[in-house]
mmCIF file of C-alpha atoms and ligand atoms in Angstrom:
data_model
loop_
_atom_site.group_PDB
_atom_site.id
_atom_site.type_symbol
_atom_site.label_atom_id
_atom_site.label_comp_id
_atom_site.label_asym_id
_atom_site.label_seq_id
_atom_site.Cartn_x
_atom_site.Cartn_y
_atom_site.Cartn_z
ATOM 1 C CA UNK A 1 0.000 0.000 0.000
ATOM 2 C CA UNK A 2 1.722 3.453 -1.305
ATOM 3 C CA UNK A 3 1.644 6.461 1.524
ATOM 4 C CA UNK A 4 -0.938 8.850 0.175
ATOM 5 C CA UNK A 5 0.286 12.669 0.702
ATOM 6 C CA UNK A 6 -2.565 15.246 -0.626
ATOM 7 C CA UNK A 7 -2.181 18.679 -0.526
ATOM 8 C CA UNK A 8 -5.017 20.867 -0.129
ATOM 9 C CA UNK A 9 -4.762 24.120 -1.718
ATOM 10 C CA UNK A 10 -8.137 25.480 -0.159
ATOM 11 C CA UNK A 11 -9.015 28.669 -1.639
ATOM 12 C CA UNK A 12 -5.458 29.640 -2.725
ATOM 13 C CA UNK A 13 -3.752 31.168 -4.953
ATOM 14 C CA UNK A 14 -4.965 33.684 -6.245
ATOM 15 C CA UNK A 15 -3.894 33.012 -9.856
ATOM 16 C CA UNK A 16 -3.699 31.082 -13.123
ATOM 17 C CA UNK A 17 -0.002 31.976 -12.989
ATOM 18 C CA UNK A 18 0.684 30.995 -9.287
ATOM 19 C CA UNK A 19 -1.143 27.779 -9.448
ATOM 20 C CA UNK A 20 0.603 26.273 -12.084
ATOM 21 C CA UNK A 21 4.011 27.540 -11.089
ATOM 22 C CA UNK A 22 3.227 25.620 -7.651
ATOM 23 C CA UNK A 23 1.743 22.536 -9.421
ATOM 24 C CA UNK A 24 4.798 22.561 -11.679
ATOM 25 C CA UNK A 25 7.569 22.806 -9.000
ATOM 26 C CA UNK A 26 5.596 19.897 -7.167
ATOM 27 C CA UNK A 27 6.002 17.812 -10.287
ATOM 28 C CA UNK A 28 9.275 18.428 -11.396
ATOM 29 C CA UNK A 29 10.706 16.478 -8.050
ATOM 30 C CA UNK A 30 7.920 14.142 -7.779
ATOM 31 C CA UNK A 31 9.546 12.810 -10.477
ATOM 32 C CA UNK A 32 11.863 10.988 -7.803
ATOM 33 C CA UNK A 33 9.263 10.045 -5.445
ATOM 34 C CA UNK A 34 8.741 6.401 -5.426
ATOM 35 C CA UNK A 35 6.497 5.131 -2.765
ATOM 36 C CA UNK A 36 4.208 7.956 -2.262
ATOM 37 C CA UNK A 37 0.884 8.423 -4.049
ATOM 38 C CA UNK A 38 0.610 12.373 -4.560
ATOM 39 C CA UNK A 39 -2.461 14.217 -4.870
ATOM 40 C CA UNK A 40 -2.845 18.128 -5.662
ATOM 41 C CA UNK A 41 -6.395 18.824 -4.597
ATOM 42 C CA UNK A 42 -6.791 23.117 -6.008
ATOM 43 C CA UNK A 43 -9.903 25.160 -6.132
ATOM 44 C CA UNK A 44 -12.497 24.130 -8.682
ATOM 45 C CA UNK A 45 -11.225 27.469 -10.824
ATOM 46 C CA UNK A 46 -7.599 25.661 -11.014
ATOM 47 C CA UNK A 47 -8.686 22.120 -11.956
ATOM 48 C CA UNK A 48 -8.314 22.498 -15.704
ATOM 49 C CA UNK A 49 -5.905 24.981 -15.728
ATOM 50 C CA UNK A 50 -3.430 21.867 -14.135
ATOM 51 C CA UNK A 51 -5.237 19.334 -15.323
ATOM 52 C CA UNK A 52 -3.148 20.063 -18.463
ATOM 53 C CA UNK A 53 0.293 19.834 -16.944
ATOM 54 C CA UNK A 54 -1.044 16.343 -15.362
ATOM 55 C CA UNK A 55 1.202 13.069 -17.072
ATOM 56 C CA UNK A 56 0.666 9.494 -16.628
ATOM 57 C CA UNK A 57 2.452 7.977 -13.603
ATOM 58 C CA UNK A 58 3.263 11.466 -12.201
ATOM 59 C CA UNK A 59 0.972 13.321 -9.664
ATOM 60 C CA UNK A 60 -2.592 12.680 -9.311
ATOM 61 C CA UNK A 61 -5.471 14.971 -8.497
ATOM 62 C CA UNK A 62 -7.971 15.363 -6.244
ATOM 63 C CA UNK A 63 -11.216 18.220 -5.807
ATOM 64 C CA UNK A 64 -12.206 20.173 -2.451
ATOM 65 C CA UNK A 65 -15.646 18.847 -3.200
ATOM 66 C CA UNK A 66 -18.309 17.868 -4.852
ATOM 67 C CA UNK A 67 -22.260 17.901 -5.318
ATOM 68 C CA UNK A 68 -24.131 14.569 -5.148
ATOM 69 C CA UNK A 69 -26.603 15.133 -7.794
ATOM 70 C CA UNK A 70 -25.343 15.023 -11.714
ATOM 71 C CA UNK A 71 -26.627 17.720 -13.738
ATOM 72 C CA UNK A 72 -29.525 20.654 -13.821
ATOM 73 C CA UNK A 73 -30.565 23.052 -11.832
ATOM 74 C CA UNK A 74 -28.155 23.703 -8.881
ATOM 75 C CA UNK A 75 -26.694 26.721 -9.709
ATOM 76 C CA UNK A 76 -22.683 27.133 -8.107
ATOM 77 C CA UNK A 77 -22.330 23.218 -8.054
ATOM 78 C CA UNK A 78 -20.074 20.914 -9.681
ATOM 79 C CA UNK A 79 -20.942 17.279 -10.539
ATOM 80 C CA UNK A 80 -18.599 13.868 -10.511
ATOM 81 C CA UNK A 81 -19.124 13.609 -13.769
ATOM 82 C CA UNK A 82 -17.454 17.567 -14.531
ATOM 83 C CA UNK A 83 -14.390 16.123 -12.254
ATOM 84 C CA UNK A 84 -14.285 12.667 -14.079
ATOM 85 C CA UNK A 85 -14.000 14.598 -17.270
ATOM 86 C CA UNK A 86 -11.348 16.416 -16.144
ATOM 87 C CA UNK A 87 -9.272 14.030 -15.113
ATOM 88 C CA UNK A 88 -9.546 14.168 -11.322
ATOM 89 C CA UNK A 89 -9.092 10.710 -8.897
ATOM 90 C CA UNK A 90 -9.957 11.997 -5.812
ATOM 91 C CA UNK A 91 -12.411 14.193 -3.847
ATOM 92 C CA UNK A 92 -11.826 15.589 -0.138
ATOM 93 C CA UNK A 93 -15.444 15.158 1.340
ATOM 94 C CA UNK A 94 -16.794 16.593 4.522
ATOM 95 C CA UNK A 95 -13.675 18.543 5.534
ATOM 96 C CA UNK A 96 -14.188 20.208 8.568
ATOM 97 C CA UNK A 97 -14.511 23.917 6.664
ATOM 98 C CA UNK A 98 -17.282 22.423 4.549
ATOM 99 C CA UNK A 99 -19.187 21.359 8.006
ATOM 100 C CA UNK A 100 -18.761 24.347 9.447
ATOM 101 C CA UNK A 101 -19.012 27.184 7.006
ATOM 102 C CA UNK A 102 -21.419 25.616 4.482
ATOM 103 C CA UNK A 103 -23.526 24.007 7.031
ATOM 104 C CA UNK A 104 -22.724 20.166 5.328
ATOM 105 C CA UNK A 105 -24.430 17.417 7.794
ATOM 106 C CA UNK A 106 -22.905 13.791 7.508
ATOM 107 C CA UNK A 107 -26.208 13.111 5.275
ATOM 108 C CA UNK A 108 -24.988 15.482 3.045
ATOM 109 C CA UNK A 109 -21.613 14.631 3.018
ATOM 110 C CA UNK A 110 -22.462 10.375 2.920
ATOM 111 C CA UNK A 111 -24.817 11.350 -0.671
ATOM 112 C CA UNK A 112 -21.161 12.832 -1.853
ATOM 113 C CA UNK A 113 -19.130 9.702 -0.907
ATOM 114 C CA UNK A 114 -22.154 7.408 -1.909
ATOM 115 C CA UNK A 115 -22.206 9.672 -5.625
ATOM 116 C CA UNK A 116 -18.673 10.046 -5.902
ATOM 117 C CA UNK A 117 -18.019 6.382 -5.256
ATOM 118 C CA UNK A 118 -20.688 5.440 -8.067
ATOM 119 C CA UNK A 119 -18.318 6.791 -10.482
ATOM 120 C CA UNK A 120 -14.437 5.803 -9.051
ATOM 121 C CA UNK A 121 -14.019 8.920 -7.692
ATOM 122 C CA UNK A 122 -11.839 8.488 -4.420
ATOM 123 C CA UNK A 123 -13.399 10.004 -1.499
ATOM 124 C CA UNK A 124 -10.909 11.552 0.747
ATOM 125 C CA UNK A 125 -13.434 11.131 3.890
ATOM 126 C CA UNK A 126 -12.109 13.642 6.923
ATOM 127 C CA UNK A 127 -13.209 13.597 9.913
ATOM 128 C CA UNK A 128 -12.601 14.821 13.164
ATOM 129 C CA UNK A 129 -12.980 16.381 16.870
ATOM 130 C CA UNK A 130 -13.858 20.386 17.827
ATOM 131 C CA UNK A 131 -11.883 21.493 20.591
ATOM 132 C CA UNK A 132 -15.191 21.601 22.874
ATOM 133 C CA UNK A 133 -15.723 18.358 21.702
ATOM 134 C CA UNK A 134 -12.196 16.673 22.984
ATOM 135 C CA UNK A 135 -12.856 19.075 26.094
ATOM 136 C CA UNK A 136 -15.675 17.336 26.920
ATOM 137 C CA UNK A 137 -14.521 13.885 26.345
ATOM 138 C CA UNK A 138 -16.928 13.297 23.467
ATOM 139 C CA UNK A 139 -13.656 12.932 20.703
ATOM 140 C CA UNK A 140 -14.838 8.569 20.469
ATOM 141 C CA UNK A 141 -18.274 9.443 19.939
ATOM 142 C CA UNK A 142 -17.956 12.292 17.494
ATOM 143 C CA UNK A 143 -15.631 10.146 15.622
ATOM 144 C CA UNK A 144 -17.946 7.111 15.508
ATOM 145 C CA UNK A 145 -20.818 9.055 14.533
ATOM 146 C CA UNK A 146 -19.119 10.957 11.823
ATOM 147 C CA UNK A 147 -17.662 7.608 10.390
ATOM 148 C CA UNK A 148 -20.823 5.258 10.808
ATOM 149 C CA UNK A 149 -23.432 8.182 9.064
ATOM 150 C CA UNK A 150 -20.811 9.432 6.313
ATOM 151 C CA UNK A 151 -20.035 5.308 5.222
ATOM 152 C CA UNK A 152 -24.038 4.460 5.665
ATOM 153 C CA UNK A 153 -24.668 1.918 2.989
ATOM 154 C CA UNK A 154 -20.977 2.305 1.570
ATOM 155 C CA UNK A 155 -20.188 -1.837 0.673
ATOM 156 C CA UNK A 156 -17.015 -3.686 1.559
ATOM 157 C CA UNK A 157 -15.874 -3.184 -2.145
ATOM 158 C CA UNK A 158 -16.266 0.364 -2.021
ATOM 159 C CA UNK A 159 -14.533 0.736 0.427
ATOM 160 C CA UNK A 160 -11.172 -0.074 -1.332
ATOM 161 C CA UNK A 161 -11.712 3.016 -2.828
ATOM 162 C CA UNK A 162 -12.430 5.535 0.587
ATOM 163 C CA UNK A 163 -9.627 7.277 2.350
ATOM 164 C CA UNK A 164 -10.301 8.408 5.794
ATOM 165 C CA UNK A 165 -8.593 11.497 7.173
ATOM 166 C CA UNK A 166 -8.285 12.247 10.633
ATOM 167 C CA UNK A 167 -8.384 15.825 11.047
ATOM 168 C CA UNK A 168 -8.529 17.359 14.640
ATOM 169 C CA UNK A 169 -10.629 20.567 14.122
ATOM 170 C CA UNK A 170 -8.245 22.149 16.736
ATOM 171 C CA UNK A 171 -5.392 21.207 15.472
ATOM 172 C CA UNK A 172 -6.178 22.594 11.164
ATOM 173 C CA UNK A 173 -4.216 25.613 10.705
ATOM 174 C CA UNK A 174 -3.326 26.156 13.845
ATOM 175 C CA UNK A 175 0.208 25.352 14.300
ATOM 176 C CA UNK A 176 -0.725 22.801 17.208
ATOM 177 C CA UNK A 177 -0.567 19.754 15.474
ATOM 178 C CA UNK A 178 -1.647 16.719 17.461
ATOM 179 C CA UNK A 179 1.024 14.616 19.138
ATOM 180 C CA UNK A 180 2.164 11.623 17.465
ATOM 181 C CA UNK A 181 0.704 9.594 20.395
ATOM 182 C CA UNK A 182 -2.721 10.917 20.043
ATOM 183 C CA UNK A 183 -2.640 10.358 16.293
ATOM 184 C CA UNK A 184 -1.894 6.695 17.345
ATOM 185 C CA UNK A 185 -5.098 6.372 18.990
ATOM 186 C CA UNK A 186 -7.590 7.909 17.163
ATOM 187 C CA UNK A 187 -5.897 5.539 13.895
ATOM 188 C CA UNK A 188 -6.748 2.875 16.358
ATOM 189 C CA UNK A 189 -10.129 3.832 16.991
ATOM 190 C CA UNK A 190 -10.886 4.432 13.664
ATOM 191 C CA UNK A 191 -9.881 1.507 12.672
ATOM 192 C CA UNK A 192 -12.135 -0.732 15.520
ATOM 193 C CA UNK A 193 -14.829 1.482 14.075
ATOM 194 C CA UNK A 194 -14.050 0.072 10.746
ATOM 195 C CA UNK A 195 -13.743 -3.611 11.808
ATOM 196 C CA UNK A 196 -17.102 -3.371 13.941
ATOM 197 C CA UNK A 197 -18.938 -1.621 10.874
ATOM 198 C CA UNK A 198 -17.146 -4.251 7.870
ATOM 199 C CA UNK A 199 -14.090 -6.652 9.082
ATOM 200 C CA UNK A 200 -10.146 -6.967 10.356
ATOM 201 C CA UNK A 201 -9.572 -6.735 6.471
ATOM 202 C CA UNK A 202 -11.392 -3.480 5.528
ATOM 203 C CA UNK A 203 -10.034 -1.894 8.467
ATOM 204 C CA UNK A 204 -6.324 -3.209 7.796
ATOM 205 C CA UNK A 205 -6.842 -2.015 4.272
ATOM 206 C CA UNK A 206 -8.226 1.127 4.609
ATOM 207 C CA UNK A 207 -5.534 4.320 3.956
ATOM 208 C CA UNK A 208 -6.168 6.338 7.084
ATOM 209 C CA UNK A 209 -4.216 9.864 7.399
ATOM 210 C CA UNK A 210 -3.542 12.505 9.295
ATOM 211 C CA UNK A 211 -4.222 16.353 8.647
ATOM 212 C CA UNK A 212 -3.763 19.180 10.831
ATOM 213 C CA UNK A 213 -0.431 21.699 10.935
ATOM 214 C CA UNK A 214 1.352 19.248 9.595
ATOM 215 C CA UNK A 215 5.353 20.491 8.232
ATOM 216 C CA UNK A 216 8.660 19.063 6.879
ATOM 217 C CA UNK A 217 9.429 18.966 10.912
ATOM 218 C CA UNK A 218 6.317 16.557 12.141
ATOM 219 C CA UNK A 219 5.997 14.938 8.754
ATOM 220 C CA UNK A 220 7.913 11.856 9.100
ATOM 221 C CA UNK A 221 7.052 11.081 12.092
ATOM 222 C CA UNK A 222 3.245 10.659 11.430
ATOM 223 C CA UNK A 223 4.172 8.225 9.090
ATOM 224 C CA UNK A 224 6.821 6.097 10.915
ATOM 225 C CA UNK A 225 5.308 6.208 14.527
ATOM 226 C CA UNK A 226 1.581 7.004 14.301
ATOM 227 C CA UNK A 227 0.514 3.895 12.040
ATOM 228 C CA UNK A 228 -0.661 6.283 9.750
ATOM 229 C CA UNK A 229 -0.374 5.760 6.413
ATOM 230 C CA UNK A 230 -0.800 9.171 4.913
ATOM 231 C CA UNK A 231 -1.036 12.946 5.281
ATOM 232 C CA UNK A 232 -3.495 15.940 4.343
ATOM 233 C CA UNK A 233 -1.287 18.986 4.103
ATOM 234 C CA UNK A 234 -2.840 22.403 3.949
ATOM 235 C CA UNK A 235 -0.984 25.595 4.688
ATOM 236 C CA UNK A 236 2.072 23.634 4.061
ATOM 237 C CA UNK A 237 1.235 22.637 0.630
ATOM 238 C CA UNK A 238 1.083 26.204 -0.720
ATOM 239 C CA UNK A 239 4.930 25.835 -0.563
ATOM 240 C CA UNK A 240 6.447 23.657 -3.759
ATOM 241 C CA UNK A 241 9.996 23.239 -1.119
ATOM 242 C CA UNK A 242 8.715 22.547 1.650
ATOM 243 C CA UNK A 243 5.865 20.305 0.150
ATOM 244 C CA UNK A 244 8.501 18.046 -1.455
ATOM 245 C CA UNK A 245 10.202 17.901 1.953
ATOM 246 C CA UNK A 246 7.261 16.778 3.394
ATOM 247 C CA UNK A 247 6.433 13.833 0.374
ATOM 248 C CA UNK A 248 10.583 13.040 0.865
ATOM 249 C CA UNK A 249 9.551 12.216 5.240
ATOM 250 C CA UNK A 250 7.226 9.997 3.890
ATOM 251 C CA UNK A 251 9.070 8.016 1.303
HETATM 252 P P1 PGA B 1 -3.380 22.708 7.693
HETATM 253 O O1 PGA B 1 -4.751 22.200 7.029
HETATM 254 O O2 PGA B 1 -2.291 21.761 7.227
HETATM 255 O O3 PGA B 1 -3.181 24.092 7.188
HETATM 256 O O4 PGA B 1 -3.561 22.631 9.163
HETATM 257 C C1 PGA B 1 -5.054 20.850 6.896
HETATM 258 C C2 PGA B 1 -6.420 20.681 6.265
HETATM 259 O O5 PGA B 1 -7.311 21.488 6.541
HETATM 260 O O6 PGA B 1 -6.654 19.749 5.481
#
């Protein structure tokens, strides 16, 4: 199983230019990358501009989103089928800014897994605990709830396909990453939620990874001690050096 390292761009830059000067420094050294699985995941504006610059065997990309119905009326959406047409592989689904600024429910964002798996689009499934929430000892439940409702009536197969990334809300942009040791747990937990909900095999199989302040300094260590097997970089994406440093920790 390759590490999977996606970068999420969120709503940067602010350019044509930028973007693909960022998505082209990223591929010019992924070229040495072996072992990882790389994923750019831009705004929806950027996706064909890179698309473009995209070759076989080099990095793969991935959308902030995605709308569960497939065409008509639904003015500002995008459909799996836009993203399968341009080329994308995988979709980051109910990311903690999606829950909490667009008001997305796990219904919601289980329709988007459910759609996006209907047409091999891999969901990159995040989920994750407030601050309140791990405060108030609630972190098990929140996770359990958000994992069970989001995979509703997702099948064993499918799930070959499904990502999960454990995102601490606290923790996203922040600069207070969670500890390796916490990592470990919650990677354990998700993964008993897994077995309980399919088997020992979907839950062994299943790429789970870590988001949240994550740098070239914390990196490697997610990977190697956390039982991991991946990372969602944000802020530290938007940087071609130190994104590459970050996909070398991993390798
Ligand atoms: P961050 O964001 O790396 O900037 O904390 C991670 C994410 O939101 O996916």
């Amino acid at each position: 199983m390759k590490t999977l390292i996606a970068a999420n761009w969120k709503m940067n830059p602010a350019s044509q230019k930028e973007a693909k000067s960022l998505f082209d420094k990223v591929k010019k050294s992924k070229r040495k990358f072996k072992n990882s699985e790389v994923v750019i995941c831009p705004p929806f504006a950027w996706l064909a501009v890179v698309s473009h610059m995209r070759n076989e065997g080099g990095l793969l990309l991935g959308a902030q989103n995605v709308f569960f119905e497939e065409k008509g009326a639904f003015t500002g959406e995008v459909s799996c089928l836009m993203l399968k047409d341009l080329k994308v592989d995988y979709v980051i689904l109910g990311h903690s800014e999606r829950r909490k600024y667009f008001g997305e429910t796990d219904e919601m964002i289980n329709k988007k897994i459910k759609k996006s798996l209907s047409v091999k689009l891999k969901p990159i499934f995040c989920i994750g605990e407030t601050k309140d929430e791990k405060d108030q000892n609630k972190k098990s439940e929140v996770l359990e709830r958000q994992i069970t409702d989001g995979l509703k009536s997702v099948t064993k197969d499918e799930m070959k396909n499904v990502a999960v990334a454990y995102e601490p809300v606290w923790a996203i942009g922040t600069g207070n990453n969670c500890s390796v040791d916490e990592t470990m747990g919650s990677v354990l937990f998700i993964r008993k939620i897994l077995t309980k909900l399919y088997n020992r095999e979907v839950a062994d199989s299943t790429r789970i990874l870590y988001g949240g302040s994550v740098k070239s300094e914390n990196s490697g260590d997610y990977i190697k001690k956390s039982g991991a097997d991946g990372l969602l970089v944000g802020g530290a994406s938007l940087n071609p050096e130190e994104f590459v440093k970050i996909i070398k920790s991993a390798e």
